[in-house]
Coordinates of N, CA and C and ligand atoms in Angstrom, one line a residue:
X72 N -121.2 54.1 31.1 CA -121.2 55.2 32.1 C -121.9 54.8 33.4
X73 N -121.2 55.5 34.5 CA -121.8 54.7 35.6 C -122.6 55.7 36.3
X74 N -123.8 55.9 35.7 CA -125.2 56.3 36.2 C -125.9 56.0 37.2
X75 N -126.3 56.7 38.1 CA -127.5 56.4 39.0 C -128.9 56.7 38.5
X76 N -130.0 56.2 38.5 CA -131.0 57.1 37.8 C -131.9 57.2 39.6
X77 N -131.9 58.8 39.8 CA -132.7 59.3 40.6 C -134.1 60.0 40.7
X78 N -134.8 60.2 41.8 CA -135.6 61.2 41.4 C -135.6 62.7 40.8
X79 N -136.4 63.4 40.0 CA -136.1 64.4 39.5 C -137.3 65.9 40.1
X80 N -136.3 66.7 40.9 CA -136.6 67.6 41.1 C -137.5 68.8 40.5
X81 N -137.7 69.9 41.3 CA -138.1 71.2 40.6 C -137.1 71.9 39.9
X82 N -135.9 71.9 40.5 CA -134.6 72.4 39.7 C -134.0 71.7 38.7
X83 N -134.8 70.8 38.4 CA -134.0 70.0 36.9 C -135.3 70.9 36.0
X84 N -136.7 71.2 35.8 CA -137.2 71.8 35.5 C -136.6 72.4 33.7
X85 N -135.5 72.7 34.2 CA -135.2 73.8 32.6 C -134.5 72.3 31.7
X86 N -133.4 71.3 32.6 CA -133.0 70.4 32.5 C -134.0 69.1 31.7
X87 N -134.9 68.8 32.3 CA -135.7 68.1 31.4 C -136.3 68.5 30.3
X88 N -136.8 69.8 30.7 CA -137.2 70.6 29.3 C -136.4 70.6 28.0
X89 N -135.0 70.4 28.0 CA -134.1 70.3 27.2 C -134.1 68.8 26.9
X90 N -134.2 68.1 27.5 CA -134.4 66.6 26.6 C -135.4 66.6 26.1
X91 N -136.4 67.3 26.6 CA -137.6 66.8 25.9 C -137.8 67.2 24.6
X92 N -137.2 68.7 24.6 CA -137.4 69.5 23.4 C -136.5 69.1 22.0
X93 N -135.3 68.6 22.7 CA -134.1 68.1 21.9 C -134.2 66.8 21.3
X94 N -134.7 65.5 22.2 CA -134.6 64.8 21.4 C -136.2 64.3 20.9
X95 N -137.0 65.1 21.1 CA -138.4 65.1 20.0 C -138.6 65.8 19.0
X96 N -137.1 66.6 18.5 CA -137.0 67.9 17.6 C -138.0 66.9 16.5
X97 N -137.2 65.8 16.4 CA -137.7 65.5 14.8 C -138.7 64.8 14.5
X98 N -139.9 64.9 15.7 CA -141.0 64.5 15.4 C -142.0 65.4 15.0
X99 N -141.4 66.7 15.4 CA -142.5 68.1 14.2 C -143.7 67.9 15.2
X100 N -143.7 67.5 16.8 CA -144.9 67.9 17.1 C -144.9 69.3 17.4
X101 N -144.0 69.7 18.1 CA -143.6 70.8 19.1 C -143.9 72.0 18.1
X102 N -143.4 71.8 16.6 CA -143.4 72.6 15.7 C -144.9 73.1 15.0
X103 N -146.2 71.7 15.1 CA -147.3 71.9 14.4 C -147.6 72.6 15.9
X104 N -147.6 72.2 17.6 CA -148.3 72.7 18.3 C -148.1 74.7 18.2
X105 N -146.4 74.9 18.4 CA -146.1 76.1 18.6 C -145.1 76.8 17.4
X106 N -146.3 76.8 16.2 CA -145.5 76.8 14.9 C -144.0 78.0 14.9
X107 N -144.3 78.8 16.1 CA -143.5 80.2 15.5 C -143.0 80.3 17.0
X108 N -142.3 79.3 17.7 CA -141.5 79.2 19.2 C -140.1 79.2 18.8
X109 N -139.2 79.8 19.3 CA -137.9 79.4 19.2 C -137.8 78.3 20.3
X110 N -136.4 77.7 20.3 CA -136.2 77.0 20.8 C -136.3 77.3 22.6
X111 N -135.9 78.6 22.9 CA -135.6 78.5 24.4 C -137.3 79.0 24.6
X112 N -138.1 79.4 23.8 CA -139.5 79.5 24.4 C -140.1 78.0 24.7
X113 N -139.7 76.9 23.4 CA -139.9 75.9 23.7 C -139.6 75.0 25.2
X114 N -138.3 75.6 25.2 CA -137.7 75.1 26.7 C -138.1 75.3 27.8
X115 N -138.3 76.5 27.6 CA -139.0 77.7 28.8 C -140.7 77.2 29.5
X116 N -141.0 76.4 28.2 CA -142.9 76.0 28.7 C -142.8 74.5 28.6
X117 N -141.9 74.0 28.5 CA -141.8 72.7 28.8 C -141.1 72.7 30.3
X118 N -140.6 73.6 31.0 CA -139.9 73.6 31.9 C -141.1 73.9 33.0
X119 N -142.2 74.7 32.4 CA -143.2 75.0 33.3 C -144.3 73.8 33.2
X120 N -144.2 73.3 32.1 CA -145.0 72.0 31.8 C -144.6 70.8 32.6
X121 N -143.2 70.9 33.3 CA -142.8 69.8 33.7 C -143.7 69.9 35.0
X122 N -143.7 71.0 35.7 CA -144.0 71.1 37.1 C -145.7 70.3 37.8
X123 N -146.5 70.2 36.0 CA -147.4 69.5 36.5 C -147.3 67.8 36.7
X124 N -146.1 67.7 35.8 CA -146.0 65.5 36.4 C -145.2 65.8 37.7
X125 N -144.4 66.7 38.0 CA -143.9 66.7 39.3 C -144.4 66.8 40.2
X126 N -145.9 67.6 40.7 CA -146.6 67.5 41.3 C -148.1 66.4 41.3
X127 N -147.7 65.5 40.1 CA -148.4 64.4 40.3 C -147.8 63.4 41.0
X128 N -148.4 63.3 42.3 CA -148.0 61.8 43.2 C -148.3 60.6 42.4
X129 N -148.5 60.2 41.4 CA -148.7 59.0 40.7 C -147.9 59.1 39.7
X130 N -146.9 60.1 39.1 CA -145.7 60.5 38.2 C -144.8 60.1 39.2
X131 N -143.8 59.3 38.2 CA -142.2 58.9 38.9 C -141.5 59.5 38.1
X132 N -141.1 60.7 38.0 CA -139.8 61.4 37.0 C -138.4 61.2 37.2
X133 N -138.0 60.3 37.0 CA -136.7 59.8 36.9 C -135.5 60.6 36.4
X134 N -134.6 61.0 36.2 CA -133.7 61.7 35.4 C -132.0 60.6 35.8
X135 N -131.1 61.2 34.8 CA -130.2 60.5 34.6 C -129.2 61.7 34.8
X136 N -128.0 62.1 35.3 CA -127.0 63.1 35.3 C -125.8 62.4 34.9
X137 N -125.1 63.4 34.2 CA -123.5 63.1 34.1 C -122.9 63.2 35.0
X138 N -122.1 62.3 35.6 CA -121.8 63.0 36.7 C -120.4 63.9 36.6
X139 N -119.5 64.1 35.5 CA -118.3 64.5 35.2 C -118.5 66.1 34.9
X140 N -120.1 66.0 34.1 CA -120.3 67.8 33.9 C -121.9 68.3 34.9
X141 N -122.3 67.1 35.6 CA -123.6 68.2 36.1 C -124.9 68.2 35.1
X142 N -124.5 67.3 33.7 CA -125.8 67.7 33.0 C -126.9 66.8 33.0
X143 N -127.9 67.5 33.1 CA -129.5 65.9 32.8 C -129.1 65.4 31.2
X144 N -129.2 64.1 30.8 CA -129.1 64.1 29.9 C -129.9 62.3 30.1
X145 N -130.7 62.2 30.6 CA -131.9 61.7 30.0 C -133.0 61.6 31.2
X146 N -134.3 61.3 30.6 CA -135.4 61.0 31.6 C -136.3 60.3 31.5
X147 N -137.2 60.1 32.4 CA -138.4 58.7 31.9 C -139.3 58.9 33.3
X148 N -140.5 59.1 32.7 CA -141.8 59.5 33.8 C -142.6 57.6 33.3
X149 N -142.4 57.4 34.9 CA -143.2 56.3 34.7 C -144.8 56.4 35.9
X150 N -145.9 56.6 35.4 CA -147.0 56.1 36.3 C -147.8 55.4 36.8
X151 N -147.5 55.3 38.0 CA -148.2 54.1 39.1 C -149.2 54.4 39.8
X152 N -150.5 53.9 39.4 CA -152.1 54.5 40.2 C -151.2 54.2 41.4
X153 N -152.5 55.4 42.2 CA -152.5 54.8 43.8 C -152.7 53.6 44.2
X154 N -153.6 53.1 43.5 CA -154.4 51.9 43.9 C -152.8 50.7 43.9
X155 N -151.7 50.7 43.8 CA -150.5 50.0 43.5 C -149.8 50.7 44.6
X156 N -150.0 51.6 45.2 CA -149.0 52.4 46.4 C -147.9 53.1 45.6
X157 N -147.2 53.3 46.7 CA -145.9 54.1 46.3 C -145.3 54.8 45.8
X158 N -146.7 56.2 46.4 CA -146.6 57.3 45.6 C -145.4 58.5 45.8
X159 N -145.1 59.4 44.8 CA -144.0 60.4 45.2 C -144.4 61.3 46.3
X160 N -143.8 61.7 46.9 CA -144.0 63.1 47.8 C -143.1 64.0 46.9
X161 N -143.8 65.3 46.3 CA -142.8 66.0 45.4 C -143.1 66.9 46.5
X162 N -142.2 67.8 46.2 CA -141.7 69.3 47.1 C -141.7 70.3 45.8
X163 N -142.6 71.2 46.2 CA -142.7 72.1 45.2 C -142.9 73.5 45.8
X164 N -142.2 74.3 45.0 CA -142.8 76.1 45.6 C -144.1 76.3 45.5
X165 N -144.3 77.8 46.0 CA -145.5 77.9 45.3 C -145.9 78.2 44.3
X166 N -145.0 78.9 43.5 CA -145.1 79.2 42.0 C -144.9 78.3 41.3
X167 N -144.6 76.7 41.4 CA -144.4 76.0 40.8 C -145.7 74.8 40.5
X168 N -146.3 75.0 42.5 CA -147.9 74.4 42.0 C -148.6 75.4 41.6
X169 N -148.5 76.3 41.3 CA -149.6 77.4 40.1 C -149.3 77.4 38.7
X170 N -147.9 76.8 38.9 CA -148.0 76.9 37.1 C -148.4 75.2 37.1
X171 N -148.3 74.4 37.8 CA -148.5 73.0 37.8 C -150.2 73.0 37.6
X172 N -150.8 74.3 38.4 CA -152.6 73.8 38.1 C -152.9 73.9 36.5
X173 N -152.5 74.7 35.9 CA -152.4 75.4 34.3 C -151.8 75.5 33.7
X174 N -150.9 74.8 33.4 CA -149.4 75.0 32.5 C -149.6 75.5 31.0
X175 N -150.8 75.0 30.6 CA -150.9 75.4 29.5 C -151.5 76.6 29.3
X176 N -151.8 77.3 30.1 CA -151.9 78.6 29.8 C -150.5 79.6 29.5
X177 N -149.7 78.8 29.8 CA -147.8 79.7 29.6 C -147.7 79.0 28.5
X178 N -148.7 78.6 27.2 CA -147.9 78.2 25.9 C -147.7 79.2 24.9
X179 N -146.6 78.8 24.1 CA -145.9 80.4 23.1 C -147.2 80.2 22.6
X180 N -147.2 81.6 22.1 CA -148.3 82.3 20.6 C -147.4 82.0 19.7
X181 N -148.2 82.1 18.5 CA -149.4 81.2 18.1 C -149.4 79.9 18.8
X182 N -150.7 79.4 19.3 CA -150.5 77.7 19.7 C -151.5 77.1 18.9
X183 N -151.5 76.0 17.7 CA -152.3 75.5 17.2 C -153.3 74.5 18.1
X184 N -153.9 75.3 18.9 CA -154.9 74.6 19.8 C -155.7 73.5 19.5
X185 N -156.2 72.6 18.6 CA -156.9 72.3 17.9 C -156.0 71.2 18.1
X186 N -155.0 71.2 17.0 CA -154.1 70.2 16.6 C -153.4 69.3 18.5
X187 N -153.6 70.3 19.1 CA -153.0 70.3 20.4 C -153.9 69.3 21.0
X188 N -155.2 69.6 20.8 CA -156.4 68.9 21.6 C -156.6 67.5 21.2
X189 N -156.6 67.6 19.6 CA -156.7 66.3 19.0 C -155.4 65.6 19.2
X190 N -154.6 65.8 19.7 CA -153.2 64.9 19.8 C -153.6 64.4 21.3
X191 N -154.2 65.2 22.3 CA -154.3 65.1 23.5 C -155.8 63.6 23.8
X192 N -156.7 64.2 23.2 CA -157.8 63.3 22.8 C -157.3 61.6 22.5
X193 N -156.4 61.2 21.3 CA -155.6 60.3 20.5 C -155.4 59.5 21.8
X194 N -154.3 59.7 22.5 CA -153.7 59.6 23.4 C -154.6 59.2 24.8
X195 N -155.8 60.0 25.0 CA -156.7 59.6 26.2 C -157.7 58.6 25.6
X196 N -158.2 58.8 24.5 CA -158.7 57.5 23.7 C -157.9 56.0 24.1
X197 N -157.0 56.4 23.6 CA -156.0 54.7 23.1 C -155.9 54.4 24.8
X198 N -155.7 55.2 25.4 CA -155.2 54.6 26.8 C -156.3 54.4 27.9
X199 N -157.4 54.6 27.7 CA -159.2 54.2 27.7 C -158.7 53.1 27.5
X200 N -159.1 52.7 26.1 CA -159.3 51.8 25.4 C -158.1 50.4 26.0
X201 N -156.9 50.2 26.1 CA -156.2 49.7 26.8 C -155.3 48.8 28.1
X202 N -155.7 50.3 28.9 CA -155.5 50.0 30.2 C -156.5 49.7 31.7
X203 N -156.7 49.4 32.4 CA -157.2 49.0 33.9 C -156.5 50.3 34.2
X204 N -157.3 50.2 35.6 CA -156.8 51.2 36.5 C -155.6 50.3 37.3
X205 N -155.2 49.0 37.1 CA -154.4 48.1 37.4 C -152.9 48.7 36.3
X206 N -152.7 49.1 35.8 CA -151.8 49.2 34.7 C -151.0 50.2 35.3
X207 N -149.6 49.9 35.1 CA -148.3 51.2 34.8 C -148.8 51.6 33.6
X208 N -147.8 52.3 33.3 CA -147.5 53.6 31.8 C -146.1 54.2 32.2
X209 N -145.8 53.5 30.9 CA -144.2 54.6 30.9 C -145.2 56.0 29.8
X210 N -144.8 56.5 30.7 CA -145.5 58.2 30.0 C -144.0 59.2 29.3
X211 N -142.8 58.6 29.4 CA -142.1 59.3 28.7 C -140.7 58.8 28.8
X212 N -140.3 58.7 27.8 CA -138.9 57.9 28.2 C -138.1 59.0 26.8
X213 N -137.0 59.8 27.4 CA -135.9 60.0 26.1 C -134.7 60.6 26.7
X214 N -133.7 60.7 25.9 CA -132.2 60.9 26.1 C -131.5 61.7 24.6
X215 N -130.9 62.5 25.4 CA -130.1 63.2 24.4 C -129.4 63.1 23.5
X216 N -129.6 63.2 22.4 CA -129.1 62.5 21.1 C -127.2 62.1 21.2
X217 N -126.9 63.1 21.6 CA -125.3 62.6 22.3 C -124.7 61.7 22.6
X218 N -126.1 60.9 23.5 CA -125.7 60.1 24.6 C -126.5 59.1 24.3
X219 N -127.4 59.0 23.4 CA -128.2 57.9 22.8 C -126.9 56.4 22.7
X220 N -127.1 55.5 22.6 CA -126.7 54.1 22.4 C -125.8 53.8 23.2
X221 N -126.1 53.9 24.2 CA -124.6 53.7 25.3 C -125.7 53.1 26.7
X222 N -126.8 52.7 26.0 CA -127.3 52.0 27.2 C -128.1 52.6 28.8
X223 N -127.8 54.0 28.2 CA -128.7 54.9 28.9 C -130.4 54.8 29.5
X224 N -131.4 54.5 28.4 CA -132.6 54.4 28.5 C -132.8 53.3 29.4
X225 N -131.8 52.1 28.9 CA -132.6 51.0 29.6 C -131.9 51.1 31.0
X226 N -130.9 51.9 31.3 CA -131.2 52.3 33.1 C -132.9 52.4 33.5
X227 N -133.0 53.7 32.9 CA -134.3 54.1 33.0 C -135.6 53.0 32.9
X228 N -135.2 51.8 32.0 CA -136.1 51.1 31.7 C -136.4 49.9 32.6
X229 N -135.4 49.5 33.4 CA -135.1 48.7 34.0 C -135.7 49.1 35.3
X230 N -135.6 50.4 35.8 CA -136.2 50.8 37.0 C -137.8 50.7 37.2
X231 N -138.5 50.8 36.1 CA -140.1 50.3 35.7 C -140.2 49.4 35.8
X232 N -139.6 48.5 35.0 CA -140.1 46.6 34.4 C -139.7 46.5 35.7
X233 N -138.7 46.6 36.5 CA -138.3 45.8 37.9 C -139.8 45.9 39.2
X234 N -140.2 46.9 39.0 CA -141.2 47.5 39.8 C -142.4 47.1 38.8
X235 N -142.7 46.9 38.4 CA -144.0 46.9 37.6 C -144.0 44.7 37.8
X236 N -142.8 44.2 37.2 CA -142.8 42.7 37.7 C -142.8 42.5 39.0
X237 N -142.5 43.6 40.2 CA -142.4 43.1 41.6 C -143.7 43.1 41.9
X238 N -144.6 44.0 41.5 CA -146.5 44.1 41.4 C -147.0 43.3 40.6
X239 N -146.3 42.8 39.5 CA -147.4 41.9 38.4 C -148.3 42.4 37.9
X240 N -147.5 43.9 37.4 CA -148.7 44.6 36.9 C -148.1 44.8 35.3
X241 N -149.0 44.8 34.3 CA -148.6 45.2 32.8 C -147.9 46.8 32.8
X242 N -147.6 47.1 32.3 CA -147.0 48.6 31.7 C -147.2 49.0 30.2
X243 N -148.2 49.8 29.4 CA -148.9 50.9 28.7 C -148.0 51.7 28.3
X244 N -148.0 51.9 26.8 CA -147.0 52.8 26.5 C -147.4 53.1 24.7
X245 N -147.0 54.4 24.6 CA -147.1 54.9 23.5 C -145.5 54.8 22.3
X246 N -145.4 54.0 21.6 CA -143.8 54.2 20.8 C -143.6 54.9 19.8
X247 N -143.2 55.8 20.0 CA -142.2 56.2 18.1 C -141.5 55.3 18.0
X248 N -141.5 55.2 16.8 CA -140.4 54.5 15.9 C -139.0 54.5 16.3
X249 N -138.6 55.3 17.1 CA -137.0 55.0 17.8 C -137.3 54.0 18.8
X250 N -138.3 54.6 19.3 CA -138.3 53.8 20.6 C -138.9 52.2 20.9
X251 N -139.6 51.9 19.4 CA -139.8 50.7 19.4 C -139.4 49.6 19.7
X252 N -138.2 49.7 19.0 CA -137.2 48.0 19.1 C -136.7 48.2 20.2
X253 N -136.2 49.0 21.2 CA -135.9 49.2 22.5 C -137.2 48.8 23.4
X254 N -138.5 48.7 23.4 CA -139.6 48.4 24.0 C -139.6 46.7 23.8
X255 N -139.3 46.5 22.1 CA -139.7 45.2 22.1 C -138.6 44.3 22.8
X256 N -137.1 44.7 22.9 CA -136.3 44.0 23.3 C -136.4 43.6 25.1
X257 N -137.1 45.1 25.6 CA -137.6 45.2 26.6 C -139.1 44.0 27.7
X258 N -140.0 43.3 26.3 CA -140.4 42.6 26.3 C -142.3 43.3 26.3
X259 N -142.3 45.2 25.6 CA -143.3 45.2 24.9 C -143.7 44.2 23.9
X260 N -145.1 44.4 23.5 CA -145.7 43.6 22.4 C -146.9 44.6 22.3
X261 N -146.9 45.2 20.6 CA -147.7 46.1 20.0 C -149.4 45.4 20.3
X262 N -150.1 46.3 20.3 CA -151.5 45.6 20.7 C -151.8 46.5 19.4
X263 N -152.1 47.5 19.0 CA -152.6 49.0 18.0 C -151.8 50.0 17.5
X264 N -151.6 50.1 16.3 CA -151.2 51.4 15.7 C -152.2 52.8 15.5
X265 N -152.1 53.8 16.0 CA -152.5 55.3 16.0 C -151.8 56.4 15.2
X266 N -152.8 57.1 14.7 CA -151.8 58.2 14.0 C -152.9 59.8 13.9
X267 N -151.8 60.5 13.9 CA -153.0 61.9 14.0 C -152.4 62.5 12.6
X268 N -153.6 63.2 11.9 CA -153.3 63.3 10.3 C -153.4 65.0 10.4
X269 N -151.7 64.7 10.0 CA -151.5 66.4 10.5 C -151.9 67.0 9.6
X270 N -152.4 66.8 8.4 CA -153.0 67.8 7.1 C -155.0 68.3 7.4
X271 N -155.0 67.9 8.9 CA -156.1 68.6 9.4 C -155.8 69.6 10.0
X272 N -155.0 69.8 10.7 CA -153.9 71.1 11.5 C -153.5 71.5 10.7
X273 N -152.8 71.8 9.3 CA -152.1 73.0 8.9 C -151.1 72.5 8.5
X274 N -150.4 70.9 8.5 CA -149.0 70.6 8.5 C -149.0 69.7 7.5
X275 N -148.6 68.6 6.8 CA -148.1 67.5 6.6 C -147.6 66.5 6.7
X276 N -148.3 65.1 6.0 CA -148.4 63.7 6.9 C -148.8 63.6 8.0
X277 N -148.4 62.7 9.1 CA -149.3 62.3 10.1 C -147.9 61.7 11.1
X278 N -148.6 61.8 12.2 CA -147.7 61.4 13.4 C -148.2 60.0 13.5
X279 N -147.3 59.1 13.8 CA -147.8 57.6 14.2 C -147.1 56.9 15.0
X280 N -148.1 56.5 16.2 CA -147.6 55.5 17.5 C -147.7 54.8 17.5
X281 N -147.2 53.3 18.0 CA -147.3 52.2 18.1 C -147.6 52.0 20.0
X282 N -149.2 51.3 19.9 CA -149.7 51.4 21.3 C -149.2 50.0 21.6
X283 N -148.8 49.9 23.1 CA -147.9 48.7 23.5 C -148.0 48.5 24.9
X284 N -148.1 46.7 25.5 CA -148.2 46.6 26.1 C -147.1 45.5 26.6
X285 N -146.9 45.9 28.0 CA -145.7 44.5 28.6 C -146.4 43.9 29.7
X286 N -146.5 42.3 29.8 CA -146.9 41.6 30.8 C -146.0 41.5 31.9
X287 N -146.3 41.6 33.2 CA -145.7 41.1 34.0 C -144.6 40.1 33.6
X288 N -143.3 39.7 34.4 CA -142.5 38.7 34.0 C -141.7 38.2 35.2
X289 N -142.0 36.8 35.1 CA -141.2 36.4 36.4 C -140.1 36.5 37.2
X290 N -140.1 36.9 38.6 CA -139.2 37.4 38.9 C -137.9 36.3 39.2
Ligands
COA306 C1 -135.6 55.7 22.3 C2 -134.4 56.2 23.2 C3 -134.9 56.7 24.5 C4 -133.4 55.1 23.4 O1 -132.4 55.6 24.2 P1 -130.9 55.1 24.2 O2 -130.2 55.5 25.5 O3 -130.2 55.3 23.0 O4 -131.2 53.5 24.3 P2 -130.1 52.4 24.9 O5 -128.8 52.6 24.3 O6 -130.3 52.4 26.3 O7 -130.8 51.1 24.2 C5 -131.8 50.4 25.0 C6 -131.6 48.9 24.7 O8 -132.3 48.7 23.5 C7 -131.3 48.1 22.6 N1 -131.5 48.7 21.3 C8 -131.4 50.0 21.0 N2 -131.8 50.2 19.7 C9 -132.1 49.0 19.2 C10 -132.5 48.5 17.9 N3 -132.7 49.4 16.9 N4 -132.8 47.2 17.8 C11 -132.6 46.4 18.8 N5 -132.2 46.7 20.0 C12 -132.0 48.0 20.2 C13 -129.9 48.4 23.1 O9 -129.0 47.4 22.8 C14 -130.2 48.5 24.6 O10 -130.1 47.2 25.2 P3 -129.0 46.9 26.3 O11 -129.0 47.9 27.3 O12 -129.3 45.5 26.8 O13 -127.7 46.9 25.5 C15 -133.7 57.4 22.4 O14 -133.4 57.0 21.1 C16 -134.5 58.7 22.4 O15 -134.6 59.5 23.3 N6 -135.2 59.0 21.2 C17 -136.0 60.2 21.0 C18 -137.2 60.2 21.9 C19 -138.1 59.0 21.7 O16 -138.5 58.7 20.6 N7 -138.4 58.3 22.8 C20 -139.2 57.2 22.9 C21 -140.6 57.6 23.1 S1 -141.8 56.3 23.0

């Protein structure tokens, strides 16, 4: 498919929210945080959730379009401290930087807050613990199960490692198990495994990440 991967707007907004929601169905986070959401509530606050990396000038939100139907069907937020330059100028409404200051205040009822915080915590922990303020982070990389194996992501992926090797800077990243052997082929290398033990929240088994880092690579 001959893809451009561009920047992604305020009006992709409902658009990302649908990859995000879709292709992380079967990780049961979405499900322990907002046990009793349907799906378009899911969409609906992940769409309002998006507007806070959009308004982060250190978020690069990438998206991928078809171009034959118009649809988003993948995306990848990659971030770059200031201290590395070349930050976004997003353009936002105003209602879009207000739900960007607090997004989480628009989450469906019931929200297992708790389970939410401790997943949020995990995540600020491991990435303490790992990175410089010298470091990228792919903070999100997925594609729609449709359109999975056709070489999609690593558009997306390729746009990072290219920029991250032009600085000689590492890149930080959290893996699921899909996304693993695509990082490693990529030329991650696992430093730590993490897991949040969902039978403290109300759910069963445990979520587990593989924390990973890539070195710079000669250009
Ligand atoms: C992980 C994910 C983004 C991959 O997207 P994708 O578009 O199917 O991936 P691609 O087809 O672009 O594959 C990327 C590269 O990894 C390779 N690859 C994919 N799966 C592989 C595997 N199991 N073993 C080895 N290589 C693999 C591909 O050959 C491709 O390399 P190429 O472009 O040189 O051919 C997608 O499965 C997804 O969205 N999953 C759900 C969300 C998720 O878990 N995201 C990762 C969060 S950390």
């Amino acid at each position: 498919m001959d893809l451009q991967v561009e920047y992604a707007t305020e009006a992709d907004g409902l658009g990302l929210a649908r990859i995000n929601t879709i292709s992380f169905q079967n990780r049961g986070m979405l499900s322990l945080f907002f046990p009793e959401a349907s799906q378009q509530q899911l969409e609906a606050y992940k769409a309002v959730y998006s507007m806070k990396h959009l308004a982060n000038p250190e978020m690069h939100v990438l998206k991928l379009v078809d171009p034959s139907t118009g649809e988003l069907i993948g995306y990848a937020r990659w971030f770059i401290p200031k201290a590395l330059g070349g930050e976004t100028v997003p353009q936002l409404s105003e209602q879009a930087q207000e739900a960007a200051r607090d997004p989480v205040a628009y989450a469906p009822q019931p929200f297992n807050e708790p389970a939410y915080t401790a997943f949020r915590q995990l995540l600020e922990t491991s990435r303490k613990k790992h990175t410089t303020e010298r470091d990228m982070m792919l903070d999100l990389l997925a594609v729609l199960p449709k359109y999975q194996g056709r070489g999609l992501s690593s558009k997306l992926l390729r746009w990072g490692c290219s920029r991250a090797d032009e600085l000689g800077v590492r890149v930080y990243l959290e893996a699921t198990g899909e996304g693993y052997p695509v990082y490693i082929k990529y030329g991650w290398k696992p430093v730590e495994e993490v897991s949040l033990d969902r039978s403290l929240y109300g759910a069963e088994g445990k979520e587990s990440f593989t924390l990973m880092i890539r070195d710079p690579q000669p250009q």
